[in-house]
JSON list of C-alpha atoms in Angstrom, two decimals:
[
{"chain": "A", "resi": 92, "resn": "MET", "atom": "CA", "xyz": [-62.60, -89.44, 123.90]},
{"chain": "A", "resi": 93, "resn": "SER", "atom": "CA", "xyz": [-59.08, -88.03, 125.06]},
{"chain": "A", "resi": 94, "resn": "VAL", "atom": "CA", "xyz": [-59.20, -90.28, 128.14]},
{"chain": "A", "resi": 95, "resn": "ILE", "atom": "CA", "xyz": [-59.76, -93.58, 125.96]},
{"chain": "A", "resi": 96, "resn": "ILE", "atom": "CA", "xyz": [-56.49, -92.25, 123.82]},
{"chain": "A", "resi": 97, "resn": "GLN", "atom": "CA", "xyz": [-54.70, -91.52, 126.78]},
{"chain": "A", "resi": 98, "resn": "ALA", "atom": "CA", "xyz": [-55.46, -95.00, 128.02]},
{"chain": "A", "resi": 99, "resn": "PHE", "atom": "CA", "xyz": [-54.44, -96.43, 124.58]},
{"chain": "A", "resi": 100, "resn": "MET", "atom": "CA", "xyz": [-51.23, -94.62, 124.86]},
{"chain": "A", "resi": 101, "resn": "THR", "atom": "CA", "xyz": [-50.34, -95.41, 128.56]},
{"chain": "A", "resi": 102, "resn": "ILE", "atom": "CA", "xyz": [-51.31, -98.80, 128.92]},
{"chain": "A", "resi": 103, "resn": "PRO", "atom": "CA", "xyz": [-48.52, -100.37, 126.61]},
{"chain": "A", "resi": 104, "resn": "ILE", "atom": "CA", "xyz": [-45.83, -97.94, 128.25]},
{"chain": "A", "resi": 105, "resn": "LEU", "atom": "CA", "xyz": [-46.84, -99.25, 131.64]},
{"chain": "A", "resi": 106, "resn": "LEU", "atom": "CA", "xyz": [-47.11, -102.69, 130.57]},
{"chain": "A", "resi": 107, "resn": "ASN", "atom": "CA", "xyz": [-43.52, -102.51, 129.04]},
{"chain": "A", "resi": 108, "resn": "LYS", "atom": "CA", "xyz": [-42.31, -100.83, 132.03]},
{"chain": "A", "resi": 109, "resn": "SER", "atom": "CA", "xyz": [-43.42, -103.37, 134.42]},
{"chain": "A", "resi": 110, "resn": "ILE", "atom": "CA", "xyz": [-42.24, -106.28, 132.51]},
{"chain": "A", "resi": 111, "resn": "LYS", "atom": "CA", "xyz": [-38.52, -104.59, 132.45]},
{"chain": "A", "resi": 112, "resn": "ASN", "atom": "CA", "xyz": [-39.00, -104.05, 136.37]},
{"chain": "A", "resi": 113, "resn": "LYS", "atom": "CA", "xyz": [-39.99, -107.84, 136.64]},
{"chain": "A", "resi": 114, "resn": "GLY", "atom": "CA", "xyz": [-43.37, -106.68, 138.15]},
{"chain": "A", "resi": 115, "resn": "TYR", "atom": "CA", "xyz": [-45.26, -109.24, 136.47]},
{"chain": "A", "resi": 116, "resn": "LYS", "atom": "CA", "xyz": [-48.33, -108.97, 138.68]},
{"chain": "A", "resi": 117, "resn": "GLU", "atom": "CA", "xyz": [-48.85, -105.57, 137.47]},
{"chain": "A", "resi": 118, "resn": "ALA", "atom": "CA", "xyz": [-48.22, -106.49, 133.81]},
{"chain": "A", "resi": 119, "resn": "ALA", "atom": "CA", "xyz": [-50.76, -109.12, 134.42]},
{"chain": "A", "resi": 120, "resn": "ALA", "atom": "CA", "xyz": [-53.31, -106.40, 135.64]},
{"chain": "A", "resi": 121, "resn": "TYR", "atom": "CA", "xyz": [-52.46, -104.39, 132.56]},
{"chain": "A", "resi": 122, "resn": "CYS", "atom": "CA", "xyz": [-53.19, -107.36, 130.47]},
{"chain": "A", "resi": 123, "resn": "MET", "atom": "CA", "xyz": [-56.43, -107.99, 132.25]},
{"chain": "A", "resi": 124, "resn": "LEU", "atom": "CA", "xyz": [-57.59, -104.66, 131.46]},
{"chain": "A", "resi": 125, "resn": "ILE", "atom": "CA", "xyz": [-57.00, -105.26, 127.59]},
{"chain": "A", "resi": 126, "resn": "PHE", "atom": "CA", "xyz": [-58.76, -108.46, 127.85]},
{"chain": "A", "resi": 127, "resn": "CYS", "atom": "CA", "xyz": [-61.81, -107.24, 129.53]},
{"chain": "A", "resi": 128, "resn": "VAL", "atom": "CA", "xyz": [-62.29, -104.74, 126.67]},
{"chain": "A", "resi": 129, "resn": "ILE", "atom": "CA", "xyz": [-61.72, -107.50, 124.09]},
{"chain": "A", "resi": 130, "resn": "LEU", "atom": "CA", "xyz": [-64.14, -109.79, 125.68]},
{"chain": "A", "resi": 131, "resn": "VAL", "atom": "CA", "xyz": [-66.76, -107.01, 125.89]},
{"chain": "A", "resi": 132, "resn": "TYR", "atom": "CA", "xyz": [-66.23, -106.32, 122.14]},
{"chain": "A", "resi": 133, "resn": "LEU", "atom": "CA", "xyz": [-66.52, -109.80, 121.14]},
{"chain": "A", "resi": 134, "resn": "PHE", "atom": "CA", "xyz": [-69.81, -110.40, 123.03]},
{"chain": "A", "resi": 135, "resn": "LYS", "atom": "CA", "xyz": [-70.95, -107.46, 121.09]},
{"chain": "A", "resi": 136, "resn": "LYS", "atom": "CA", "xyz": [-69.80, -108.51, 117.74]},
{"chain": "A", "resi": 137, "resn": "PHE", "atom": "CA", "xyz": [-70.98, -111.85, 117.97]},
{"chain": "A", "resi": 138, "resn": "ASN", "atom": "CA", "xyz": [-74.46, -110.65, 119.56]},
{"chain": "A", "resi": 139, "resn": "LEU", "atom": "CA", "xyz": [-74.05, -112.95, 122.47]},
{"chain": "A", "resi": 140, "resn": "TYR", "atom": "CA", "xyz": [-76.34, -110.38, 124.64]},
{"chain": "A", "resi": 141, "resn": "ALA", "atom": "CA", "xyz": [-79.46, -112.38, 123.73]},
{"chain": "A", "resi": 142, "resn": "ASP", "atom": "CA", "xyz": [-78.43, -115.39, 126.49]},
{"chain": "A", "resi": 143, "resn": "PHE", "atom": "CA", "xyz": [-79.24, -113.95, 129.89]},
{"chain": "A", "resi": 144, "resn": "GLY", "atom": "CA", "xyz": [-76.82, -116.76, 131.45]},
{"chain": "A", "resi": 145, "resn": "LEU", "atom": "CA", "xyz": [-73.99, -115.32, 129.30]},
{"chain": "A", "resi": 146, "resn": "ILE", "atom": "CA", "xyz": [-74.55, -111.78, 130.28]},
{"chain": "A", "resi": 147, "resn": "ILE", "atom": "CA", "xyz": [-74.41, -112.80, 133.94]},
{"chain": "A", "resi": 148, "resn": "ALA", "atom": "CA", "xyz": [-71.28, -114.88, 133.32]},
{"chain": "A", "resi": 149, "resn": "LEU", "atom": "CA", "xyz": [-69.77, -111.92, 131.33]},
{"chain": "A", "resi": 150, "resn": "LEU", "atom": "CA", "xyz": [-70.71, -109.40, 134.18]},
{"chain": "A", "resi": 151, "resn": "PHE", "atom": "CA", "xyz": [-68.93, -111.60, 136.87]},
{"chain": "A", "resi": 152, "resn": "ILE", "atom": "CA", "xyz": [-65.68, -112.19, 134.85]},
{"chain": "A", "resi": 153, "resn": "VAL", "atom": "CA", "xyz": [-65.38, -108.58, 133.89]},
{"chain": "A", "resi": 154, "resn": "CYS", "atom": "CA", "xyz": [-66.22, -107.46, 137.35]},
{"chain": "A", "resi": 155, "resn": "ALA", "atom": "CA", "xyz": [-63.76, -110.10, 138.80]},
{"chain": "A", "resi": 156, "resn": "MET", "atom": "CA", "xyz": [-60.78, -109.23, 136.51]},
{"chain": "A", "resi": 157, "resn": "LEU", "atom": "CA", "xyz": [-61.45, -105.38, 136.96]},
{"chain": "A", "resi": 158, "resn": "LEU", "atom": "CA", "xyz": [-61.32, -105.60, 140.74]},
{"chain": "A", "resi": 159, "resn": "TRP", "atom": "CA", "xyz": [-58.35, -107.58, 140.70]},
{"chain": "A", "resi": 160, "resn": "ALA", "atom": "CA", "xyz": [-56.59, -105.34, 138.35]},
{"chain": "A", "resi": 161, "resn": "LEU", "atom": "CA", "xyz": [-57.74, -102.19, 140.34]},
{"chain": "A", "resi": 162, "resn": "PHE", "atom": "CA", "xyz": [-56.39, -103.51, 143.43]},
{"chain": "A", "resi": 163, "resn": "VAL", "atom": "CA", "xyz": [-53.13, -104.34, 141.89]},
{"chain": "A", "resi": 164, "resn": "ILE", "atom": "CA", "xyz": [-52.68, -101.13, 140.13]},
{"chain": "A", "resi": 165, "resn": "LEU", "atom": "CA", "xyz": [-53.58, -99.18, 143.07]},
{"chain": "A", "resi": 166, "resn": "LYS", "atom": "CA", "xyz": [-51.07, -101.08, 145.36]},
{"chain": "A", "resi": 167, "resn": "ASP", "atom": "CA", "xyz": [-48.47, -100.38, 142.31]},
{"chain": "A", "resi": 168, "resn": "ILE", "atom": "CA", "xyz": [-49.14, -96.76, 142.56]},
{"chain": "A", "resi": 169, "resn": "LYS", "atom": "CA", "xyz": [-48.79, -96.43, 146.46]},
{"chain": "A", "resi": 170, "resn": "ASN", "atom": "CA", "xyz": [-45.49, -98.42, 146.25]},
{"chain": "A", "resi": 171, "resn": "LYS", "atom": "CA", "xyz": [-44.55, -96.06, 143.31]},
{"chain": "A", "resi": 172, "resn": "LYS", "atom": "CA", "xyz": [-45.29, -92.98, 145.66]},
{"chain": "A", "resi": 173, "resn": "GLU", "atom": "CA", "xyz": [-43.07, -94.27, 148.29]},
{"chain": "A", "resi": 174, "resn": "ASN", "atom": "CA", "xyz": [-40.42, -95.05, 145.97]},
{"chain": "A", "resi": 175, "resn": "ASN", "atom": "CA", "xyz": [-40.67, -91.62, 143.71]},
{"chain": "A", "resi": 176, "resn": "ASP", "atom": "CA", "xyz": [-40.79, -93.67, 140.70]},
{"chain": "A", "resi": 177, "resn": "PHE", "atom": "CA", "xyz": [-43.54, -91.98, 138.62]},
{"chain": "A", "resi": 178, "resn": "LEU", "atom": "CA", "xyz": [-43.99, -92.12, 134.87]},
{"chain": "A", "resi": 179, "resn": "TYR", "atom": "CA", "xyz": [-44.99, -88.64, 133.76]},
{"chain": "A", "resi": 180, "resn": "LEU", "atom": "CA", "xyz": [-47.02, -88.79, 130.50]},
{"chain": "A", "resi": 181, "resn": "PRO", "atom": "CA", "xyz": [-48.59, -85.37, 129.29]},
{"chain": "A", "resi": 182, "resn": "PHE", "atom": "CA", "xyz": [-52.31, -85.48, 128.52]},
{"chain": "A", "resi": 183, "resn": "GLY", "atom": "CA", "xyz": [-52.10, -82.69, 125.63]},
{"chain": "A", "resi": 184, "resn": "PRO", "atom": "CA", "xyz": [-51.28, -85.12, 122.85]},
{"chain": "A", "resi": 185, "resn": "ALA", "atom": "CA", "xyz": [-54.18, -87.09, 123.81]},
{"chain": "A", "resi": 186, "resn": "LEU", "atom": "CA", "xyz": [-56.55, -84.00, 123.78]},
{"chain": "A", "resi": 187, "resn": "VAL", "atom": "CA", "xyz": [-55.05, -82.97, 120.41]},
{"chain": "A", "resi": 188, "resn": "ILE", "atom": "CA", "xyz": [-55.40, -86.31, 118.73]},
{"chain": "A", "resi": 189, "resn": "SER", "atom": "CA", "xyz": [-59.18, -86.75, 120.09]},
{"chain": "A", "resi": 190, "resn": "ALA", "atom": "CA", "xyz": [-59.87, -83.25, 118.88]},
{"chain": "A", "resi": 191, "resn": "LEU", "atom": "CA", "xyz": [-58.60, -84.00, 115.34]},
{"chain": "A", "resi": 192, "resn": "ILE", "atom": "CA", "xyz": [-60.59, -87.10, 115.29]},
{"chain": "A", "resi": 193, "resn": "LEU", "atom": "CA", "xyz": [-63.84, -85.50, 116.33]},
{"chain": "A", "resi": 194, "resn": "ILE", "atom": "CA", "xyz": [-63.36, -82.70, 113.67]},
{"chain": "A", "resi": 195, "resn": "PHE", "atom": "CA", "xyz": [-62.93, -85.22, 110.73]},
{"chain": "A", "resi": 196, "resn": "PHE", "atom": "CA", "xyz": [-65.15, -88.21, 111.97]},
{"chain": "A", "resi": 197, "resn": "GLN", "atom": "CA", "xyz": [-68.01, -86.60, 114.08]},
{"chain": "A", "resi": 198, "resn": "SER", "atom": "CA", "xyz": [-70.74, -87.87, 112.23]},
{"chain": "A", "resi": 199, "resn": "GLY", "atom": "CA", "xyz": [-69.57, -91.35, 111.72]},
{"chain": "A", "resi": 200, "resn": "ILE", "atom": "CA", "xyz": [-68.84, -91.30, 115.56]},
{"chain": "A", "resi": 201, "resn": "LEU", "atom": "CA", "xyz": [-72.35, -90.06, 116.43]},
{"chain": "A", "resi": 202, "resn": "ASN", "atom": "CA", "xyz": [-73.87, -92.80, 114.17]},
{"chain": "A", "resi": 203, "resn": "SER", "atom": "CA", "xyz": [-71.96, -95.35, 115.76]},
{"chain": "A", "resi": 204, "resn": "ALA", "atom": "CA", "xyz": [-72.75, -94.34, 119.07]},
{"chain": "A", "resi": 205, "resn": "LYS", "atom": "CA", "xyz": [-76.62, -94.14, 118.30]},
{"chain": "A", "resi": 206, "resn": "ILE", "atom": "CA", "xyz": [-76.24, -97.83, 116.72]},
{"chain": "A", "resi": 207, "resn": "TRP", "atom": "CA", "xyz": [-74.38, -99.07, 119.97]},
{"chain": "A", "resi": 208, "resn": "LEU", "atom": "CA", "xyz": [-76.97, -97.58, 122.38]},
{"chain": "A", "resi": 209, "resn": "TYR", "atom": "CA", "xyz": [-80.03, -98.71, 120.65]},
{"chain": "A", "resi": 210, "resn": "LEU", "atom": "CA", "xyz": [-79.25, -102.23, 119.73]}
]
């Protein structure tokens, strides 16, 4: 849970930083990650998993986008390592937020996970 919260907090910051530095390829990769999550959510919401052809198309589209984004992001990390241009983000706030969410909404999250896994 804390990794998901850290991703939600980090991707907009990295997207903003890459646009300011005119790294449009990296910005497109971050947008692809967001688009993949939205696409999978929409497939689940509109119950499009019944058609096998759509499932295969979704699988290929998401895999292609994620592989491209991974390649671009890893290349960007390599360039930043050489330039010493890192963005340090603490992981502690994500841990605290996820702990608070789990303390107050544990039963709802578990019920949602059961419904999600068994449908």
